[in-house]
mmCIF file of C-alpha atoms in Angstrom:
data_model
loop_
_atom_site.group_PDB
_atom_site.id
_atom_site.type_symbol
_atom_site.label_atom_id
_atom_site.label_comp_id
_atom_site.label_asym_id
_atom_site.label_seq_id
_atom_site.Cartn_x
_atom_site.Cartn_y
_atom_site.Cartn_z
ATOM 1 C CA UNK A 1 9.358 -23.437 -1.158
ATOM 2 C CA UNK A 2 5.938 -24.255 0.131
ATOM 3 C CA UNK A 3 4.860 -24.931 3.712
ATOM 4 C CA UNK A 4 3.131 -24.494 6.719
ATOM 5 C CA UNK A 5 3.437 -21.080 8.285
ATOM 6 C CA UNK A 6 6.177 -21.411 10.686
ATOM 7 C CA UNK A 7 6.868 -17.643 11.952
ATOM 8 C CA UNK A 8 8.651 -16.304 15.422
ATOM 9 C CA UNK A 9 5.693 -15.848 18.084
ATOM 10 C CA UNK A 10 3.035 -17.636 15.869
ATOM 11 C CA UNK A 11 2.933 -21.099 16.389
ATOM 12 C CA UNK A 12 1.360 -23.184 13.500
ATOM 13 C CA UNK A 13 -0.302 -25.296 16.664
ATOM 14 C CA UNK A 14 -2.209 -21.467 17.674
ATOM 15 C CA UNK A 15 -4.155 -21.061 14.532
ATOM 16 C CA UNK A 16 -5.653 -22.603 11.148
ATOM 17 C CA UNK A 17 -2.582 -23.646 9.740
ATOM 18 C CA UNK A 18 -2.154 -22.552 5.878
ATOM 19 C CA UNK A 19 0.650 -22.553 3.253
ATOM 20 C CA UNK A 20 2.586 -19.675 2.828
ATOM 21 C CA UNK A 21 5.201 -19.487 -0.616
ATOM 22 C CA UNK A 22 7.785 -16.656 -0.528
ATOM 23 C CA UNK A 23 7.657 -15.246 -4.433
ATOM 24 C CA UNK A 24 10.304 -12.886 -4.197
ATOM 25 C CA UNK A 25 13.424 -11.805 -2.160
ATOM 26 C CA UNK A 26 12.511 -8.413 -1.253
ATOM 27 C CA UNK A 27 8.612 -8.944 -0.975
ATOM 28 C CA UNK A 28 5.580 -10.863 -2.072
ATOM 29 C CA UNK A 29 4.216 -14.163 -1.012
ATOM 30 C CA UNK A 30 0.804 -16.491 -1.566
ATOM 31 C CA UNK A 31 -1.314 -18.021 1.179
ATOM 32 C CA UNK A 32 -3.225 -21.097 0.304
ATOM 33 C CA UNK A 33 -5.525 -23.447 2.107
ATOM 34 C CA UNK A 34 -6.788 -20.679 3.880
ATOM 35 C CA UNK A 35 -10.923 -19.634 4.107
ATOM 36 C CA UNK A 36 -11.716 -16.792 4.922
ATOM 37 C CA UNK A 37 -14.798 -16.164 6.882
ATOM 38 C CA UNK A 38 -16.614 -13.682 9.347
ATOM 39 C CA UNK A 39 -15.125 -16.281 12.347
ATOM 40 C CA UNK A 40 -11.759 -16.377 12.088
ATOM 41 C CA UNK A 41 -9.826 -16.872 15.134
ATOM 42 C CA UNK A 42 -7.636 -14.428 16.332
ATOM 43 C CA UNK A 43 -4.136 -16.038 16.240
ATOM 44 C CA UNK A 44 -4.772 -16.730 12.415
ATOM 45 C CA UNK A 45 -5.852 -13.252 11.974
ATOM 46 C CA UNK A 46 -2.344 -12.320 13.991
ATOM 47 C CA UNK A 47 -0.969 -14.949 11.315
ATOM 48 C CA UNK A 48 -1.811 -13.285 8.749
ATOM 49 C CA UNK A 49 -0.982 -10.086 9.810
ATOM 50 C CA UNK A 50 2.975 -10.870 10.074
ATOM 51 C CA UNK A 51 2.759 -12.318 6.714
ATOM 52 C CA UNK A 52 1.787 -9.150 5.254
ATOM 53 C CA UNK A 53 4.331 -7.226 7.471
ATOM 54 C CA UNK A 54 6.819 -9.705 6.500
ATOM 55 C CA UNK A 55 6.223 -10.351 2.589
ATOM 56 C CA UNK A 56 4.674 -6.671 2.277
ATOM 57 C CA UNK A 57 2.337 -7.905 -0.209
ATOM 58 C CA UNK A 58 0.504 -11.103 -0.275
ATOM 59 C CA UNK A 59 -2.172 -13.254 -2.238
ATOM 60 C CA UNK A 60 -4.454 -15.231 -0.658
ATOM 61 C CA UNK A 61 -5.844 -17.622 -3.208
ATOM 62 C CA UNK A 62 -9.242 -19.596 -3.333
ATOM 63 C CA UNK A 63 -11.614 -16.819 -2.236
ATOM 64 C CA UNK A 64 -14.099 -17.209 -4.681
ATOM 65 C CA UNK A 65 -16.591 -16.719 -1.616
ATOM 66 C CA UNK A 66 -15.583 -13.390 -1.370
ATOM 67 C CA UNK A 67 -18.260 -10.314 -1.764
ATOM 68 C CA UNK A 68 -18.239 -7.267 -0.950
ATOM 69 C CA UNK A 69 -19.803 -7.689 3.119
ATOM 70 C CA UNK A 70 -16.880 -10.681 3.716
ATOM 71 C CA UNK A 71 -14.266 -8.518 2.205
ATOM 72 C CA UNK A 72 -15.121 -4.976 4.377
ATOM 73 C CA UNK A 73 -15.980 -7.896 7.449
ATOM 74 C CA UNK A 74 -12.365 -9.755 6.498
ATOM 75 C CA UNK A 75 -10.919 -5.605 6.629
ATOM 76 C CA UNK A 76 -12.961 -5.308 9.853
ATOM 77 C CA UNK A 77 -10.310 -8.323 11.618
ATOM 78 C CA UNK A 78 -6.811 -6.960 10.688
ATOM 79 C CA UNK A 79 -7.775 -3.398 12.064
ATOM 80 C CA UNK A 80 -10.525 -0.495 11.471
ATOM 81 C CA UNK A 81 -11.429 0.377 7.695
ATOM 82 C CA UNK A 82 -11.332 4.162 6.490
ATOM 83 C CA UNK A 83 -14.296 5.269 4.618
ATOM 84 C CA UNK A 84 -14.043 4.303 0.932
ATOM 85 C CA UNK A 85 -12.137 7.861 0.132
ATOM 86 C CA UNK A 86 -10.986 10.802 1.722
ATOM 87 C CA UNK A 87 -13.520 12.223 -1.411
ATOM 88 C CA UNK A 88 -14.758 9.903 -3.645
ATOM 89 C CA UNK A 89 -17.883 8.924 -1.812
ATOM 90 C CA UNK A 90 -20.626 8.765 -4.602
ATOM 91 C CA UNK A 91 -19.968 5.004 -5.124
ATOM 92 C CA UNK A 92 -20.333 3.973 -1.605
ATOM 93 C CA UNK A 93 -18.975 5.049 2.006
ATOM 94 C CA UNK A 94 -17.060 1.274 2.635
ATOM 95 C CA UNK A 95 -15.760 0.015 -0.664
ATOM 96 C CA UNK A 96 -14.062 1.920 -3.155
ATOM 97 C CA UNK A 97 -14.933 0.273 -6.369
ATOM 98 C CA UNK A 98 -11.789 0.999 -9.238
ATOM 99 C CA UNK A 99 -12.506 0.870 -12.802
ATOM 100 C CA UNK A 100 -9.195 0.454 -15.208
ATOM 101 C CA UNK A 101 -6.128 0.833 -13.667
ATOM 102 C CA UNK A 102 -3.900 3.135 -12.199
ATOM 103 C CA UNK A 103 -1.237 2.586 -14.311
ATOM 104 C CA UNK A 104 1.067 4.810 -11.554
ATOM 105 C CA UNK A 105 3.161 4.072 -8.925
ATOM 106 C CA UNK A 106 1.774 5.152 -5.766
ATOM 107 C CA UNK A 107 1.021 4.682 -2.016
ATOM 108 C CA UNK A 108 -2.339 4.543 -1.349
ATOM 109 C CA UNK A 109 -4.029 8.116 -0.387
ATOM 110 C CA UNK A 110 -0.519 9.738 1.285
ATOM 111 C CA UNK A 111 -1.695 13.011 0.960
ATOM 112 C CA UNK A 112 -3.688 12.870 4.271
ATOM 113 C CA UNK A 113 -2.121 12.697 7.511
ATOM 114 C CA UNK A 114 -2.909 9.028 8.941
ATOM 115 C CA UNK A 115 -1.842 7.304 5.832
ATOM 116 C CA UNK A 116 -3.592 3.941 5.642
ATOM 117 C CA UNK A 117 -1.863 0.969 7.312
ATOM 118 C CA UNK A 118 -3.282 -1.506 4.991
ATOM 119 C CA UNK A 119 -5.202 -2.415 1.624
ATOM 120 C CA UNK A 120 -7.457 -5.574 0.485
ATOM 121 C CA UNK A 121 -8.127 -5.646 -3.324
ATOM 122 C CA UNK A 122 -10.247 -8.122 -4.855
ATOM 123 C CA UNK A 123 -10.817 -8.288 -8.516
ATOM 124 C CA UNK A 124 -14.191 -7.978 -9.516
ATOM 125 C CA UNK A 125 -13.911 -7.906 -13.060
ATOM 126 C CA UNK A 126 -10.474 -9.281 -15.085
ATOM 127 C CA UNK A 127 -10.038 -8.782 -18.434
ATOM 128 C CA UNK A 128 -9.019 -11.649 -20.821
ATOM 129 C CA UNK A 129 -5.609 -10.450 -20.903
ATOM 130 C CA UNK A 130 -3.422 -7.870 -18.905
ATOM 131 C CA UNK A 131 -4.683 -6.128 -15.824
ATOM 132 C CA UNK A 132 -1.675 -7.182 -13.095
ATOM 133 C CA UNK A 133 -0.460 -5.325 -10.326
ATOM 134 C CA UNK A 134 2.593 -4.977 -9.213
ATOM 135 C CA UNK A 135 4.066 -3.915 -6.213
ATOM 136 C CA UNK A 136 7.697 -2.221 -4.804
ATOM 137 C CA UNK A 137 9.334 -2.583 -1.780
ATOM 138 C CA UNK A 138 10.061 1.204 -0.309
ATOM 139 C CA UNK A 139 12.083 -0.618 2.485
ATOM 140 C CA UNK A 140 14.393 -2.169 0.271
ATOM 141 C CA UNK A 141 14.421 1.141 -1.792
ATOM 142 C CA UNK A 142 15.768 3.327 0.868
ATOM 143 C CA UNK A 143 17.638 -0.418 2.481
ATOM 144 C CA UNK A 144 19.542 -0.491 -0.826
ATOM 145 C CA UNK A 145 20.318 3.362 -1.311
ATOM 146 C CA UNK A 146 24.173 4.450 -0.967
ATOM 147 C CA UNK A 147 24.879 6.421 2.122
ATOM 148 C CA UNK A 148 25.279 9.814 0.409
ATOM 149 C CA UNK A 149 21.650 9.451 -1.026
ATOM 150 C CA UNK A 150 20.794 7.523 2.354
ATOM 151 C CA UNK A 151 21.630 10.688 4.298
ATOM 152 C CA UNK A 152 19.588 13.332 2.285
ATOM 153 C CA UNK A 153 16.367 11.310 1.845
ATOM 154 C CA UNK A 154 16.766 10.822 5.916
ATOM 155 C CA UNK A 155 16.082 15.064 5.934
ATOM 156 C CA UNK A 156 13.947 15.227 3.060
ATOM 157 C CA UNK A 157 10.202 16.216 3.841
ATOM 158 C CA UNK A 158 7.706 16.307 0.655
ATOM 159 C CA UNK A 159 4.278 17.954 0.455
ATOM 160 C CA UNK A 160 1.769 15.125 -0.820
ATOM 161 C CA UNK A 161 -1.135 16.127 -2.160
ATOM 162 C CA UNK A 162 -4.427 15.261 -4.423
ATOM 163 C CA UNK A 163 -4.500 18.922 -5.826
ATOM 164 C CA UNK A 164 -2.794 17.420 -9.362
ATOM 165 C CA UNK A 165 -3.272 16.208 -12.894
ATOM 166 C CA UNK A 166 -4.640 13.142 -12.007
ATOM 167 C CA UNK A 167 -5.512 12.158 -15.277
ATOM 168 C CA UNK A 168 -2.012 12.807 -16.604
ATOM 169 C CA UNK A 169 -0.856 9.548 -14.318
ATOM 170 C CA UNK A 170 -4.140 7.668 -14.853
ATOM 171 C CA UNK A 171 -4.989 7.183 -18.220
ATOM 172 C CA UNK A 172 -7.329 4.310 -18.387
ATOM 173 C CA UNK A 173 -11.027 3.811 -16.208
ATOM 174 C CA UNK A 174 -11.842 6.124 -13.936
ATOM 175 C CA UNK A 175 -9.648 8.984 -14.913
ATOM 176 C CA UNK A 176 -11.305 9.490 -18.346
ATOM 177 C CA UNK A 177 -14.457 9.994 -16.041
ATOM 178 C CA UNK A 178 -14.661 13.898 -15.260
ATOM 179 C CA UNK A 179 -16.894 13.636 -12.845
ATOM 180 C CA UNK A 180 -14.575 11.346 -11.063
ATOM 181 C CA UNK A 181 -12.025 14.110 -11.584
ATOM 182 C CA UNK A 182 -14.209 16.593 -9.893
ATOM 183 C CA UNK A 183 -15.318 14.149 -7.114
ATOM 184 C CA UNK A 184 -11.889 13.600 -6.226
ATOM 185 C CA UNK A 185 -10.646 17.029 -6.152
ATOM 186 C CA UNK A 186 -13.577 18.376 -4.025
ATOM 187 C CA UNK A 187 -11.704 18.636 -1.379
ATOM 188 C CA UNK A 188 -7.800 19.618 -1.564
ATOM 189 C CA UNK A 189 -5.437 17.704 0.795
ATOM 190 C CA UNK A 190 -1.820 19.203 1.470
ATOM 191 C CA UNK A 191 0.197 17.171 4.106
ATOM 192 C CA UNK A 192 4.060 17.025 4.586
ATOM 193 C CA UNK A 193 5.222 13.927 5.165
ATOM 194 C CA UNK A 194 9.115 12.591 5.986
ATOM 195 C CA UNK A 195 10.380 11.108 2.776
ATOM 196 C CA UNK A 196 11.820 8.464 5.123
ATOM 197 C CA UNK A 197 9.365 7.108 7.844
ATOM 198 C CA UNK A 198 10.022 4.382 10.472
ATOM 199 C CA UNK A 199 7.194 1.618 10.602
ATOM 200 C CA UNK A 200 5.313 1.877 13.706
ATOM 201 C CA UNK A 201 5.205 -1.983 13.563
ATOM 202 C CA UNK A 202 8.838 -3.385 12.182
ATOM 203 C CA UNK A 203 10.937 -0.348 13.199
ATOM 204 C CA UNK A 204 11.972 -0.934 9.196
ATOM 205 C CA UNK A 205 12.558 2.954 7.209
ATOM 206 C CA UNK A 206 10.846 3.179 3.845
ATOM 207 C CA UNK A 207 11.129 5.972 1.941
ATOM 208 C CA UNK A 208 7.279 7.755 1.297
ATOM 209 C CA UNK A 209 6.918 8.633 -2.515
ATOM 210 C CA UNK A 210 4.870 7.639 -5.379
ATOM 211 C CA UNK A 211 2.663 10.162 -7.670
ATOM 212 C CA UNK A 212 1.079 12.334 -4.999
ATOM 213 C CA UNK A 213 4.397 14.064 -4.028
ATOM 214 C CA UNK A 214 3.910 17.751 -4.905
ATOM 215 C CA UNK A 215 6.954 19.473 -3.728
ATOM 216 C CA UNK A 216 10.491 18.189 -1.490
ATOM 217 C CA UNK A 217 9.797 21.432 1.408
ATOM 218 C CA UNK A 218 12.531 24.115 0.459
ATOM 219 C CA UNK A 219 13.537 22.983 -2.561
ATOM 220 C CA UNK A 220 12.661 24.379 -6.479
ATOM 221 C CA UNK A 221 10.081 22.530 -8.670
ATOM 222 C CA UNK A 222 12.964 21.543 -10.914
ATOM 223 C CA UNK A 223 15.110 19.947 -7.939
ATOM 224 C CA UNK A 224 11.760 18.175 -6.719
ATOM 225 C CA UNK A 225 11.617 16.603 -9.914
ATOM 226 C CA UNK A 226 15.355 15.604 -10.475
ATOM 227 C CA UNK A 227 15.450 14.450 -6.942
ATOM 228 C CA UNK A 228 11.928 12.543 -6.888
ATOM 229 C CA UNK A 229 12.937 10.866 -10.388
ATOM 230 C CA UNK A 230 16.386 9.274 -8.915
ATOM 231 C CA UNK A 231 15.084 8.022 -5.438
ATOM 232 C CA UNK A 232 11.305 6.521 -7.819
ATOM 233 C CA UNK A 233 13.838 4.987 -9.641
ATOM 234 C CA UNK A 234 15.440 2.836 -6.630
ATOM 235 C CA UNK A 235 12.005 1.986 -5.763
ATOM 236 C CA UNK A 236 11.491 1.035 -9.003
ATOM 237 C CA UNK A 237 13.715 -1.798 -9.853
ATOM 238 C CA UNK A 238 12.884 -4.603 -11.456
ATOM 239 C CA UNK A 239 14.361 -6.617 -8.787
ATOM 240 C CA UNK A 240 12.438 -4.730 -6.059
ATOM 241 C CA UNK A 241 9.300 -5.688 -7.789
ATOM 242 C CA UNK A 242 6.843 -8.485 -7.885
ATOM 243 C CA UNK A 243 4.252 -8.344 -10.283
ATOM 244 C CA UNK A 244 0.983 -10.787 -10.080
ATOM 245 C CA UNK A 245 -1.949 -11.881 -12.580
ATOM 246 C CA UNK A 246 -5.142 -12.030 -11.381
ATOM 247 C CA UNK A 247 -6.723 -15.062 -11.090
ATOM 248 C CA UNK A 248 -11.101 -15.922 -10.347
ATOM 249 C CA UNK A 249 -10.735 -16.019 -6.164
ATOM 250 C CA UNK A 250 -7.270 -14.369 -5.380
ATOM 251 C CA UNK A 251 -7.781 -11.224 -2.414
ATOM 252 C CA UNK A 252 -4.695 -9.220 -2.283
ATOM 253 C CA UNK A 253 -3.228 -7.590 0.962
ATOM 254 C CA UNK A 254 -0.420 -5.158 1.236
ATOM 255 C CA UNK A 255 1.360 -2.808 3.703
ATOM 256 C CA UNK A 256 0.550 0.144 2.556
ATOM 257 C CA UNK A 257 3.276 1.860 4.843
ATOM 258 C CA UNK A 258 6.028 0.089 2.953
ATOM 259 C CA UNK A 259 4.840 -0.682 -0.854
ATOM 260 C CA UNK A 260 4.158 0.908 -3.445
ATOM 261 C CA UNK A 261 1.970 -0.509 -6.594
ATOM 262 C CA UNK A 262 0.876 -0.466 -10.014
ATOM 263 C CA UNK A 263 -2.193 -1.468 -11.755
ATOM 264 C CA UNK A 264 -0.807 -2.451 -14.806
ATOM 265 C CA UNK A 265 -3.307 -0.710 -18.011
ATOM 266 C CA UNK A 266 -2.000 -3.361 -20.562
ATOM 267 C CA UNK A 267 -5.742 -4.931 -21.154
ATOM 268 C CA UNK A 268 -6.804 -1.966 -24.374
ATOM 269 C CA UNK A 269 -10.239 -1.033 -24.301
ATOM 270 C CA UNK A 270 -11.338 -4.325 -21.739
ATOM 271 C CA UNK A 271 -13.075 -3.446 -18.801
ATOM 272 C CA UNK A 272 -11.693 -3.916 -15.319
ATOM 273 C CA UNK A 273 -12.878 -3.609 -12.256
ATOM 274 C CA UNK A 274 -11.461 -4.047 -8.382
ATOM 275 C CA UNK A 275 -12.613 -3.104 -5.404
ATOM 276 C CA UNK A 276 -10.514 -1.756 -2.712
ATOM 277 C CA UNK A 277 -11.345 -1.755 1.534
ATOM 278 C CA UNK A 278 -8.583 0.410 3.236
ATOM 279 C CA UNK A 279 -7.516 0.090 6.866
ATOM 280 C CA UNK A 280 -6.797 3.068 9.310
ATOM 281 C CA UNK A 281 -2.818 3.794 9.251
ATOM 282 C CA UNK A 282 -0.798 5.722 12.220
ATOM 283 C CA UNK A 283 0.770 9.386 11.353
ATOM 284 C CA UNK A 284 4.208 8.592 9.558
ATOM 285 C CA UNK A 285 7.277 9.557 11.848
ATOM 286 C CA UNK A 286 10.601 10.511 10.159
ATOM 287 C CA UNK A 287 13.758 8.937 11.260
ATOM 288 C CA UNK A 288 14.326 12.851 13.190
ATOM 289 C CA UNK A 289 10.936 11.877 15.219
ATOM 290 C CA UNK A 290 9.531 14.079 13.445
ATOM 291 C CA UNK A 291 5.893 13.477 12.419
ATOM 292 C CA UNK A 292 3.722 14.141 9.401
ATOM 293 C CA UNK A 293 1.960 17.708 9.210
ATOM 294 C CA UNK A 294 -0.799 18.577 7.177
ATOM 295 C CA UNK A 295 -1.621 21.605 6.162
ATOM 296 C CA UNK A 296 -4.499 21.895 4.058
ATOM 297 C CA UNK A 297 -7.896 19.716 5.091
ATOM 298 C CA UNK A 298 -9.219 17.430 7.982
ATOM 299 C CA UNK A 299 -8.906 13.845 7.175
ATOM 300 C CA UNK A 300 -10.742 13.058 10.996
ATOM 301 C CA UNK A 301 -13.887 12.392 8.672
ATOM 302 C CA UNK A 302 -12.141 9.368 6.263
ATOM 303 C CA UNK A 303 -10.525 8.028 8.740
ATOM 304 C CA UNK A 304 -8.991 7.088 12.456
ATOM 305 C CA UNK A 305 -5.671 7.092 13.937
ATOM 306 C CA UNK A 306 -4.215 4.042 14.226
ATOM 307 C CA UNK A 307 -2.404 3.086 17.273
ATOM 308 C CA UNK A 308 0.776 0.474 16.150
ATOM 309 C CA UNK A 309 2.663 -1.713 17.800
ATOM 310 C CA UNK A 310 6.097 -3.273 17.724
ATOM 311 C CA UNK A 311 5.547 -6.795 16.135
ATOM 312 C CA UNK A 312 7.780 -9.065 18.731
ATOM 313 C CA UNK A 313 10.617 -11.026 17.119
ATOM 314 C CA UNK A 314 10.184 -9.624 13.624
ATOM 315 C CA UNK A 315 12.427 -11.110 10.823
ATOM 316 C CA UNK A 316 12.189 -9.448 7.570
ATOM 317 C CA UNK A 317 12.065 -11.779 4.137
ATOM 318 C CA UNK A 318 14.651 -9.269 2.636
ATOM 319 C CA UNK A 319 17.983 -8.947 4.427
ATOM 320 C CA UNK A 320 18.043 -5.694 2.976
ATOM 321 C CA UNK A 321 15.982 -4.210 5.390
ATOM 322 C CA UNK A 322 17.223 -0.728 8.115
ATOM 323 C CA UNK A 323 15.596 -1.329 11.181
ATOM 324 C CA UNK A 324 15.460 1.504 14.373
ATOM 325 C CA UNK A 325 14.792 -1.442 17.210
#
């Protein structure tokens, strides 16, 4: 169902009014009639925030306006961008520009400390065919575990880091590109993280995953892997999921704290190209209060600490959503 954003504490009245269609239960919507520009007011950059902490991944369609200046500028509204990378620097310090696809599921850069809070993706170049993303709810994930795998993510901790075979995950783009390799290995990151973290901003747990998990602290390689391969596979449900093709003008945000994604390498030897702004994140805290720890490099360089807030009157899309309020 289509309609005009009606949300608790954001009064359609308060800001640009827009369309917002839910596209699946447990995440993903699409804004349209929305343009975005370097004056947005504030209450429709508010708006928009809640949709993304609501839907956890959203399309805004129609932005065929869009370069690379509005995007960072757009970034610059809903909070403070990181630098491109934590290493890969050589293609410019704001934008990370992504050739391929990642063709992984992953959180965006969780092996420093201050994982980002948010990520705007804008397709640059599409092929003909292929080239989606998808995305996973990691609140539904953990909403939907049973309680006997509930209680031993809750006091799980996992080392994330970019010390790894990256091109063993991505096999198309960039990762055939050793100087890429090298680029993003320059520096090795080590942090532990909680596997389950509470969002600073919906109180909601998600469980903290994806391909740059290393080790579960205490545990043998071989029980990492049987243990990281059954909770993936919750996240990775087809019903959890919501998958979208690119089309000429779409921008795509996401909560980074509470998705994972999945840039889909089904396009053969096409090109494809997106660029990617990132937003500063707070330092995940475990359902124990427990923070994140790192252990090998400074990430003070890529990137701020965010300082969240409680969103008042938040309602999840999902009702399979654990909340700490």
């Amino acid at each position: 169902m289509t309609a005009i954003l009606e949300t608790p504490g954001v009064h359609s009245s308060s800001h640009t009014p827009f369309r917002v269609t839910k596209l699946g239960h447990n995440l993903g919507a699409r804004i349209d009639g929305l343009h975005i520009h370097a004056d947005l007011d504030a209450a429709t950059v508010a708006a928009i925030a809640r949709v993304v902490a609501v839907h956890k991944a959203v399309i805004i369609t129609g932005q065929h306006h869009i370069d690379d200046d509005a995007q960072y500028a757009f970034g610059q509204r809903l909070g403070v961008p990181t630098k491109a990378h934590p290493t890969v620097l050589s293609r410019g310090e704001d934008l990370l520009p992504l050739e391929g696809a990642a063709n992984s599921w992953h959180t965006d850069v969780t092996f420093v400390d201050r994982i980002p809070k948010m990520s705007i993706l804008r397709a640059v170049v599409q092929p003909e065919y292929g080239g989606a993303t998808m995305w996973a709810s990691t609140v539904a994930g953990y909403a939907a575990l049973p309680e006997p795998l509930r209680l031993l993510a809750d006091n799980l901790r996992a080392v994330h880091t970019n010390d790894y075979d990256y091109a063993e995950h991505l096999t198309v783009g960039d990762s055939s590109d050793p100087e890429y390799r090298a680029e993003f290995h320059k520096t090795i990151f080590r942090t532990e993280h909680p596997v389950v973290r509470v969002h600073p901003e919906t109180g909601e747990r998600a469980l903290t995953l994806g391909h740059f998990v290393e080790s579960f602290v205490g545990l043998k390689t071989s029980e990492t892997a049987d243990i990281l391969r059954l909770l993936q596979a919750r996240i990775e449900r087809p019903d959890n999921t919501f998958r979208w093709n690119w089309n000429a003008g779409d921008l795509a945000i996401w909560d980074n704290r509470s998705t994972q994604h999945y840039g889909v390498a089904d396009f053969g030897s096409a090109y494809r190209k997106v660029n990617r702004v990132t937003l500063a994140g707070d330092i995940p805290v475990g359902v124990d209060g427990r923070p994140s720890v790192s252990l090998n490099g400074d990430a003070s360089g890529y990137s701020v600490v965010d300082t969240a807030r409680r969103i008042p009157d938040f309602e999840p899309a999902s009702d399979r959503s654990i909340r700490d309020f």
